[in-house]
PDB file as gemmi writes it, atoms N, CA and C in Angstrom:
CRYST1    1.000    1.000    1.000  90.00  90.00  90.00 P 1                      
ATOM      1  N   MET A   1      -0.362 -10.590 -29.817  1.00  0.00           N  
ATOM      2  CA  MET A   1      -0.080  -9.868 -28.984  1.00  0.00           C  
ATOM      3  C   MET A   1       1.011  -8.944 -28.950  1.00  0.00           C  
ATOM      4  N   THR A   2       1.018  -7.662 -28.587  1.00  0.00           N  
ATOM      5  CA  THR A   2       1.918  -6.569 -28.928  1.00  0.00           C  
ATOM      6  C   THR A   2       3.127  -6.849 -27.944  1.00  0.00           C  
ATOM      7  N   ILE A   3       4.159  -6.299 -27.696  1.00  0.00           N  
ATOM      8  CA  ILE A   3       5.293  -6.164 -26.832  1.00  0.00           C  
ATOM      9  C   ILE A   3       4.628  -5.509 -25.976  1.00  0.00           C  
ATOM     10  N   SER A   4       4.034  -4.583 -25.792  1.00  0.00           N  
ATOM     11  CA  SER A   4       3.587  -3.644 -24.773  1.00  0.00           C  
ATOM     12  C   SER A   4       2.431  -4.156 -23.912  1.00  0.00           C  
ATOM     13  N   LEU A   5       1.724  -4.744 -24.410  1.00  0.00           N  
ATOM     14  CA  LEU A   5       0.662  -5.455 -23.699  1.00  0.00           C  
ATOM     15  C   LEU A   5       1.177  -6.998 -23.113  1.00  0.00           C  
ATOM     16  N   PHE A   6       2.223  -7.277 -23.714  1.00  0.00           N  
ATOM     17  CA  PHE A   6       2.966  -8.548 -22.657  1.00  0.00           C  
ATOM     18  C   PHE A   6       3.585  -8.076 -21.598  1.00  0.00           C  
ATOM     19  N   LEU A   7       4.188  -6.995 -21.699  1.00  0.00           N  
ATOM     20  CA  LEU A   7       4.750  -6.158 -20.634  1.00  0.00           C  
ATOM     21  C   LEU A   7       3.595  -5.551 -19.593  1.00  0.00           C  
ATOM     22  N   ALA A   8       2.818  -5.391 -20.043  1.00  0.00           N  
ATOM     23  CA  ALA A   8       1.583  -4.917 -18.929  1.00  0.00           C  
ATOM     24  C   ALA A   8       0.845  -6.196 -18.391  1.00  0.00           C  
ATOM     25  N   CYS A   9       0.970  -7.376 -18.745  1.00  0.00           N  
ATOM     26  CA  CYS A   9       0.542  -8.469 -18.196  1.00  0.00           C  
ATOM     27  C   CYS A   9       1.904  -8.880 -17.120  1.00  0.00           C  
ATOM     28  N   LEU A  10       2.824  -8.888 -17.675  1.00  0.00           N  
ATOM     29  CA  LEU A  10       3.917  -9.143 -16.786  1.00  0.00           C  
ATOM     30  C   LEU A  10       4.166  -8.013 -15.351  1.00  0.00           C  
ATOM     31  N   TRP A  11       3.385  -6.634 -15.691  1.00  0.00           N  
ATOM     32  CA  TRP A  11       3.310  -5.960 -14.807  1.00  0.00           C  
ATOM     33  C   TRP A  11       2.168  -6.123 -13.831  1.00  0.00           C  
ATOM     34  N   ALA A  12       1.423  -6.729 -14.366  1.00  0.00           N  
ATOM     35  CA  ALA A  12      -0.065  -7.347 -13.457  1.00  0.00           C  
ATOM     36  C   ALA A  12       0.565  -8.566 -12.777  1.00  0.00           C  
ATOM     37  N   ILE A  13       1.132  -9.274 -13.125  1.00  0.00           N  
ATOM     38  CA  ILE A  13       1.590 -10.472 -12.705  1.00  0.00           C  
ATOM     39  C   ILE A  13       2.841  -9.883 -11.221  1.00  0.00           C  
ATOM     40  N   LEU A  14       3.585  -9.264 -11.750  1.00  0.00           N  
ATOM     41  CA  LEU A  14       4.595  -8.777 -10.728  1.00  0.00           C  
ATOM     42  C   LEU A  14       3.592  -8.158  -9.860  1.00  0.00           C  
ATOM     43  N   ALA A  15       2.712  -7.211  -9.947  1.00  0.00           N  
ATOM     44  CA  ALA A  15       1.846  -6.493  -8.764  1.00  0.00           C  
ATOM     45  C   ALA A  15       1.256  -7.744  -7.961  1.00  0.00           C  
ATOM     46  N   THR A  16       0.807  -8.657  -8.682  1.00  0.00           N  
ATOM     47  CA  THR A  16      -0.043  -9.614  -7.740  1.00  0.00           C  
ATOM     48  C   THR A  16       0.909 -10.681  -6.844  1.00  0.00           C  
ATOM     49  N   VAL A  17       2.242 -10.773  -7.479  1.00  0.00           N  
ATOM     50  CA  VAL A  17       3.398 -11.556  -6.601  1.00  0.00           C  
ATOM     51  C   VAL A  17       3.715 -10.504  -5.398  1.00  0.00           C  
ATOM     52  N   MET A  18       3.977  -9.330  -5.706  1.00  0.00           N  
ATOM     53  CA  MET A  18       4.523  -8.224  -4.518  1.00  0.00           C  
ATOM     54  C   MET A  18       3.273  -8.084  -3.536  1.00  0.00           C  
ATOM     55  N   GLY A  19       1.861  -8.087  -3.998  1.00  0.00           N  
ATOM     56  CA  GLY A  19       1.027  -8.006  -2.908  1.00  0.00           C  
ATOM     57  C   GLY A  19       0.791  -9.468  -2.169  1.00  0.00           C  
ATOM     58  N   ILE A  20       1.118 -10.492  -2.559  1.00  0.00           N  
ATOM     59  CA  ILE A  20       0.891 -11.776  -1.780  1.00  0.00           C  
ATOM     60  C   ILE A  20       2.017 -11.873  -0.906  1.00  0.00           C  
ATOM     61  N   LEU A  21       3.295 -11.253  -0.984  1.00  0.00           N  
ATOM     62  CA  LEU A  21       4.420 -11.517  -0.381  1.00  0.00           C  
ATOM     63  C   LEU A  21       4.364 -10.239   1.130  1.00  0.00           C  
ATOM     64  N   PRO A  22       4.765 -10.871   2.165  1.00  0.00           N  
ATOM     65  CA  PRO A  22       4.496  -9.839   3.331  1.00  0.00           C  
ATOM     66  C   PRO A  22       5.631  -8.739   3.236  1.00  0.00           C  
ATOM     67  N   SER A  23       4.913  -7.771   3.887  1.00  0.00           N  
ATOM     68  CA  SER A  23       5.620  -6.366   3.592  1.00  0.00           C  
ATOM     69  C   SER A  23       5.836  -5.659   5.675  1.00  0.00           C  
ATOM     70  N   ARG A  24       6.623  -5.237   5.429  1.00  0.00           N  
ATOM     71  CA  ARG A  24       7.003  -4.217   6.912  1.00  0.00           C  
ATOM     72  C   ARG A  24       6.154  -3.143   6.875  1.00  0.00           C  
ATOM     73  N   ASP A  25       6.175  -2.393   5.665  1.00  0.00           N  
ATOM     74  CA  ASP A  25       5.958  -1.094   5.566  1.00  0.00           C  
ATOM     75  C   ASP A  25       4.458  -1.083   4.656  1.00  0.00           C  
ATOM     76  N   ASN A  26       3.488  -2.015   4.764  1.00  0.00           N  
ATOM     77  CA  ASN A  26       2.057  -1.993   4.244  1.00  0.00           C  
ATOM     78  C   ASN A  26       2.452  -2.046   2.604  1.00  0.00           C  
ATOM     79  N   HIS A  27       3.061  -2.501   2.043  1.00  0.00           N  
ATOM     80  CA  HIS A  27       3.331  -2.616   0.556  1.00  0.00           C  
ATOM     81  C   HIS A  27       3.460  -1.218  -0.030  1.00  0.00           C  
ATOM     82  N   TRP A  28       3.808   0.048   0.765  1.00  0.00           N  
ATOM     83  CA  TRP A  28       4.316   1.116  -0.030  1.00  0.00           C  
ATOM     84  C   TRP A  28       5.318   1.261  -0.723  1.00  0.00           C  
ATOM     85  N   THR A  29       6.549   0.659  -0.318  1.00  0.00           N  
ATOM     86  CA  THR A  29       7.553   0.598  -1.267  1.00  0.00           C  
ATOM     87  C   THR A  29       7.366   0.036  -2.418  1.00  0.00           C  
ATOM     88  N   ARG A  30       6.869  -1.303  -2.237  1.00  0.00           N  
ATOM     89  CA  ARG A  30       6.241  -1.755  -3.788  1.00  0.00           C  
ATOM     90  C   ARG A  30       5.507  -0.903  -4.494  1.00  0.00           C  
ATOM     91  N   ALA A  31       4.511  -0.626  -3.812  1.00  0.00           N  
ATOM     92  CA  ALA A  31       3.397   0.539  -4.668  1.00  0.00           C  
ATOM     93  C   ALA A  31       4.125   1.525  -5.687  1.00  0.00           C  
ATOM     94  N   TYR A  32       5.171   2.540  -4.908  1.00  0.00           N  
ATOM     95  CA  TYR A  32       6.004   3.156  -5.494  1.00  0.00           C  
ATOM     96  C   TYR A  32       7.001   2.433  -6.821  1.00  0.00           C  
ATOM     97  N   ILE A  33       7.228   1.248  -6.542  1.00  0.00           N  
ATOM     98  CA  ILE A  33       7.875   0.681  -7.587  1.00  0.00           C  
ATOM     99  C   ILE A  33       6.953   0.382  -8.736  1.00  0.00           C  
ATOM    100  N   LEU A  34       5.723  -0.009  -8.622  1.00  0.00           N  
ATOM    101  CA  LEU A  34       4.774  -0.282  -9.700  1.00  0.00           C  
ATOM    102  C   LEU A  34       4.411   0.794 -10.134  1.00  0.00           C  
ATOM    103  N   ILE A  35       4.092   2.210  -9.417  1.00  0.00           N  
ATOM    104  CA  ILE A  35       4.066   3.131 -10.071  1.00  0.00           C  
ATOM    105  C   ILE A  35       4.788   3.717 -11.138  1.00  0.00           C  
ATOM    106  N   ALA A  36       6.229   3.654 -10.664  1.00  0.00           N  
ATOM    107  CA  ALA A  36       7.317   4.229 -11.399  1.00  0.00           C  
ATOM    108  C   ALA A  36       7.605   3.352 -12.536  1.00  0.00           C  
ATOM    109  N   LEU A  37       7.008   2.154 -12.713  1.00  0.00           N  
ATOM    110  CA  LEU A  37       7.015   1.175 -13.706  1.00  0.00           C  
ATOM    111  C   LEU A  37       5.770   1.233 -14.574  1.00  0.00           C  
ATOM    112  N   GLY A  38       4.634   1.545 -13.889  1.00  0.00           N  
ATOM    113  CA  GLY A  38       3.249   1.447 -14.863  1.00  0.00           C  
ATOM    114  C   GLY A  38       3.175   2.591 -15.728  1.00  0.00           C  
ATOM    115  N   ILE A  39       3.486   3.958 -15.107  1.00  0.00           N  
ATOM    116  CA  ILE A  39       3.517   4.805 -15.914  1.00  0.00           C  
ATOM    117  C   ILE A  39       4.152   4.905 -17.509  1.00  0.00           C  
ATOM    118  N   PRO A  40       5.175   4.880 -17.479  1.00  0.00           N  
ATOM    119  CA  PRO A  40       5.732   4.638 -18.971  1.00  0.00           C  
ATOM    120  C   PRO A  40       5.473   3.645 -19.497  1.00  0.00           C  
ATOM    121  N   LEU A  41       5.270   2.657 -19.066  1.00  0.00           N  
ATOM    122  CA  LEU A  41       4.505   1.313 -19.717  1.00  0.00           C  
ATOM    123  C   LEU A  41       3.088   1.538 -19.956  1.00  0.00           C  
ATOM    124  N   LEU A  42       2.077   2.261 -19.347  1.00  0.00           N  
ATOM    125  CA  LEU A  42       0.870   2.946 -19.905  1.00  0.00           C  
ATOM    126  C   LEU A  42       1.202   3.864 -21.254  1.00  0.00           C  
ATOM    127  N   GLY A  43       2.173   4.756 -21.289  1.00  0.00           N  
ATOM    128  CA  GLY A  43       2.577   5.499 -22.388  1.00  0.00           C  
ATOM    129  C   GLY A  43       2.779   4.471 -23.245  1.00  0.00           C  
ATOM    130  N   TYR A  44       3.565   3.555 -23.261  1.00  0.00           N  
ATOM    131  CA  TYR A  44       3.823   2.691 -24.478  1.00  0.00           C  
ATOM    132  C   TYR A  44       2.692   2.133 -24.903  1.00  0.00           C  
ATOM    133  N   VAL A  45       1.979   1.458 -23.843  1.00  0.00           N  
ATOM    134  CA  VAL A  45       0.804   0.554 -24.345  1.00  0.00           C  
ATOM    135  C   VAL A  45      -0.275   1.681 -25.245  1.00  0.00           C  
ATOM    136  N   THR A  46      -0.558   2.872 -24.600  1.00  0.00           N  
ATOM    137  CA  THR A  46      -1.198   3.743 -25.333  1.00  0.00           C  
ATOM    138  C   THR A  46      -0.640   4.175 -26.733  1.00  0.00           C  
ATOM    139  N   TRP A  47       0.249   4.207 -26.949  1.00  0.00           N  
ATOM    140  CA  TRP A  47       1.102   4.762 -28.092  1.00  0.00           C  
ATOM    141  C   TRP A  47       0.984   3.566 -29.231  1.00  0.00           C  
ATOM    142  N   GLU A  48       1.309   2.307 -28.566  1.00  0.00           N  
ATOM    143  CA  GLU A  48       1.343   0.958 -29.659  1.00  0.00           C  
ATOM    144  C   GLU A  48      -0.168   0.581 -29.964  1.00  0.00           C  
ATOM    145  N   ASN A  49      -1.170   0.851 -28.694  1.00  0.00           N  
ATOM    146  CA  ASN A  49      -2.363  -0.360 -29.305  1.00  0.00           C  
ATOM    147  C   ASN A  49      -3.747   0.958 -29.342  1.00  0.00           C  
ATOM    148  N   GLY A  50      -3.289   2.330 -29.124  1.00  0.00           N  
ATOM    149  CA  GLY A  50      -4.420   3.172 -29.037  1.00  0.00           C  
ATOM    150  C   GLY A  50      -4.810   3.704 -27.749  1.00  0.00           C  
ATOM    151  N   PRO A  51      -5.696   4.615 -27.618  1.00  0.00           N  
ATOM    152  CA  PRO A  51      -6.393   5.312 -26.369  1.00  0.00           C  
ATOM    153  C   PRO A  51      -7.509   4.169 -25.412  1.00  0.00           C  
ATOM    154  N   TRP A  52      -8.281   3.788 -26.328  1.00  0.00           N  
ATOM    155  CA  TRP A  52      -8.920   2.587 -25.559  1.00  0.00           C  
ATOM    156  C   TRP A  52      -8.240   1.448 -24.993  1.00  0.00           C  
ATOM    157  N   VAL A  53      -7.309   1.028 -25.469  1.00  0.00           N  
ATOM    158  CA  VAL A  53      -6.636  -0.016 -24.950  1.00  0.00           C  
ATOM    159  C   VAL A  53      -5.836   0.609 -23.599  1.00  0.00           C  
ATOM    160  N   GLY A  54      -5.481   1.596 -23.938  1.00  0.00           N  
ATOM    161  CA  GLY A  54      -4.531   2.651 -23.024  1.00  0.00           C  
ATOM    162  C   GLY A  54      -5.313   2.828 -21.701  1.00  0.00           C  
ATOM    163  N   LEU A  55      -6.660   3.035 -21.946  1.00  0.00           N  
ATOM    164  CA  LEU A  55      -7.700   3.272 -20.959  1.00  0.00           C  
ATOM    165  C   LEU A  55      -8.075   2.133 -20.283  1.00  0.00           C  
ATOM    166  N   LEU A  56      -8.084   0.809 -21.061  1.00  0.00           N  
ATOM    167  CA  LEU A  56      -8.258  -0.492 -19.999  1.00  0.00           C  
ATOM    168  C   LEU A  56      -7.233  -0.778 -19.088  1.00  0.00           C  
ATOM    169  N   VAL A  57      -6.049  -0.609 -19.671  1.00  0.00           N  
ATOM    170  CA  VAL A  57      -4.755  -0.966 -19.275  1.00  0.00           C  
ATOM    171  C   VAL A  57      -4.726   0.190 -17.683  1.00  0.00           C  
ATOM    172  N   LEU A  58      -4.924   1.479 -17.806  1.00  0.00           N  
ATOM    173  CA  LEU A  58      -5.356   2.168 -16.894  1.00  0.00           C  
ATOM    174  C   LEU A  58      -6.016   2.093 -15.820  1.00  0.00           C  
ATOM    175  N   LEU A  59      -7.386   1.350 -16.121  1.00  0.00           N  
ATOM    176  CA  LEU A  59      -8.288   1.268 -15.458  1.00  0.00           C  
ATOM    177  C   LEU A  59      -7.734  -0.258 -14.543  1.00  0.00           C  
ATOM    178  N   ALA A  60      -6.972  -0.915 -15.087  1.00  0.00           N  
ATOM    179  CA  ALA A  60      -6.426  -2.250 -14.382  1.00  0.00           C  
ATOM    180  C   ALA A  60      -5.464  -1.985 -13.603  1.00  0.00           C  
ATOM    181  N   GLY A  61      -4.905  -0.909 -13.915  1.00  0.00           N  
ATOM    182  CA  GLY A  61      -3.693  -0.522 -12.899  1.00  0.00           C  
ATOM    183  C   GLY A  61      -4.157   0.209 -11.801  1.00  0.00           C  
ATOM    184  N   MET A  62      -5.303   0.997 -12.093  1.00  0.00           N  
ATOM    185  CA  MET A  62      -5.952   1.634 -10.823  1.00  0.00           C  
ATOM    186  C   MET A  62      -6.631   0.778  -9.990  1.00  0.00           C  
ATOM    187  N   SER A  63      -7.043  -0.348 -10.364  1.00  0.00           N  
ATOM    188  CA  SER A  63      -7.858  -1.358  -9.414  1.00  0.00           C  
ATOM    189  C   SER A  63      -6.800  -2.016  -8.901  1.00  0.00           C  
ATOM    190  N   VAL A  64      -5.308  -2.341  -9.089  1.00  0.00           N  
ATOM    191  CA  VAL A  64      -4.337  -2.694  -8.429  1.00  0.00           C  
ATOM    192  C   VAL A  64      -3.865  -2.008  -7.407  1.00  0.00           C  
ATOM    193  N   LEU A  65      -3.836  -0.544  -7.626  1.00  0.00           N  
ATOM    194  CA  LEU A  65      -3.272   0.326  -6.737  1.00  0.00           C  
ATOM    195  C   LEU A  65      -4.275   1.462  -6.335  1.00  0.00           C  
ATOM    196  N   ARG A  66      -5.196   0.713  -5.866  1.00  0.00           N  
ATOM    197  CA  ARG A  66      -6.238   1.637  -5.135  1.00  0.00           C  
ATOM    198  C   ARG A  66      -6.258   2.236  -4.126  1.00  0.00           C  
ATOM    199  N   TRP A  67      -5.073   1.829  -3.404  1.00  0.00           N  
ATOM    200  CA  TRP A  67      -5.123   2.523  -1.870  1.00  0.00           C  
ATOM    201  C   TRP A  67      -4.060   3.847  -2.270  1.00  0.00           C  
ATOM    202  N   PRO A  68      -2.958   3.593  -3.020  1.00  0.00           N  
ATOM    203  CA  PRO A  68      -2.346   5.040  -3.339  1.00  0.00           C  
ATOM    204  C   PRO A  68      -3.134   5.969  -4.070  1.00  0.00           C  
ATOM    205  N   LEU A  69      -3.921   5.246  -5.006  1.00  0.00           N  
ATOM    206  CA  LEU A  69      -5.021   6.217  -5.566  1.00  0.00           C  
ATOM    207  C   LEU A  69      -6.104   6.930  -4.576  1.00  0.00           C  
ATOM    208  N   ARG A  70      -6.465   6.263  -3.442  1.00  0.00           N  
ATOM    209  CA  ARG A  70      -7.437   6.549  -2.637  1.00  0.00           C  
ATOM    210  C   ARG A  70      -6.864   7.720  -1.807  1.00  0.00           C  
ATOM    211  N   TYR A  71      -5.388   7.726  -1.176  1.00  0.00           N  
ATOM    212  CA  TYR A  71      -4.745   8.785  -0.833  1.00  0.00           C  
ATOM    213  C   TYR A  71      -4.365   9.937  -1.591  1.00  0.00           C  
ATOM    214  N   LEU A  72      -4.329   9.534  -2.902  1.00  0.00           N  
ATOM    215  CA  LEU A  72      -3.797  10.724  -3.922  1.00  0.00           C  
ATOM    216  C   LEU A  72      -5.119  11.635  -3.897  1.00  0.00           C  
ATOM    217  N   LEU A  73      -6.194  11.174  -3.900  1.00  0.00           N  
ATOM    218  CA  LEU A  73      -7.478  11.921  -4.082  1.00  0.00           C  
ATOM    219  C   LEU A  73      -7.884  12.553  -2.703  1.00  0.00           C  
ATOM    220  N   ARG A  74      -7.535  12.061  -1.699  1.00  0.00           N  
ATOM    221  CA  ARG A  74      -7.685  12.936  -0.240  1.00  0.00           C  
ATOM    222  C   ARG A  74      -6.498  13.710  -0.319  1.00  0.00           C  
ATOM    223  N   TRP A  75      -5.426  13.814  -0.677  1.00  0.00           N  
ATOM    224  CA  TRP A  75      -4.477  14.813  -0.682  1.00  0.00           C  
ATOM    225  C   TRP A  75      -4.948  15.970  -1.938  1.00  0.00           C  
ATOM    226  N   VAL A  76      -5.335  15.778  -2.936  1.00  0.00           N  
ATOM    227  CA  VAL A  76      -5.878  16.432  -3.622  1.00  0.00           C  
ATOM    228  C   VAL A  76      -7.251  17.496  -3.443  1.00  0.00           C  
ATOM    229  N   ARG A  77      -7.847  16.708  -2.948  1.00  0.00           N  
ATOM    230  CA  ARG A  77      -9.219  17.303  -2.254  1.00  0.00           C  
ATOM    231  C   ARG A  77      -8.796  18.432  -1.088  1.00  0.00           C  
ATOM    232  N   ALA A  78      -7.850  17.894  -0.274  1.00  0.00           N  
ATOM    233  CA  ALA A  78      -7.647  18.631   0.950  1.00  0.00           C  
ATOM    234  C   ALA A  78      -6.648  20.176   0.258  1.00  0.00           C  
ATOM    235  N   ARG A  79      -5.972  19.612  -0.721  1.00  0.00           N  
ATOM    236  CA  ARG A  79      -5.191  20.968  -1.444  1.00  0.00           C  
ATOM    237  C   ARG A  79      -6.211  22.250  -2.083  1.00  0.00           C  
ATOM    238  N   ALA A  80      -7.256  21.536  -2.611  1.00  0.00           N  
ATOM    239  CA  ALA A  80      -8.155  22.064  -3.358  1.00  0.00           C  
ATOM    240  C   ALA A  80      -9.032  23.034  -2.296  1.00  0.00           C  
ATOM    241  N   ARG A  81      -9.393  22.547  -1.101  1.00  0.00           N  
ATOM    242  CA  ARG A  81     -10.327  23.153  -0.018  1.00  0.00           C  
ATOM    243  C   ARG A  81      -9.439  24.103   0.411  1.00  0.00           C  
ATOM    244  N   ARG A  82      -7.919  23.858   0.983  1.00  0.00           N  
ATOM    245  CA  ARG A  82      -7.412  24.985   1.437  1.00  0.00           C  
ATOM    246  C   ARG A  82      -6.833  26.352   0.419  1.00  0.00           C  
ATOM    247  N   GLY A  83      -6.903  25.733  -0.869  1.00  0.00           N  
ATOM    248  CA  GLY A  83      -6.780  26.817  -1.873  1.00  0.00           C  
ATOM    249  C   GLY A  83      -8.014  27.686  -2.073  1.00  0.00           C  
ATOM    250  N   ALA A  84      -9.151  27.309  -1.972  1.00  0.00           N  
ATOM    251  CA  ALA A  84     -10.455  27.939  -2.114  1.00  0.00           C  
ATOM    252  C   ALA A  84     -10.980  28.884  -0.859  1.00  0.00           C  
TER     253      ALA A  84                                                      
END                                                                             
């Protein structure tokens, strides 16, 4: 196992632990931290293991951070409708 995949597994464990613990802001601060750590980690995984493994890690991260992704998609759709 490469270092990048090991770090990605640690990220997933960290995300699980952060999701289990109670939060006053519905976990949004923790989601921002996970996103800030996950984007460079995704690039590192893709660079070290190739695009297919990077895509699998991206899909795993998207399943963990599904609510921020939903809000991002709503925001993008609203901006696209306003611009059209």
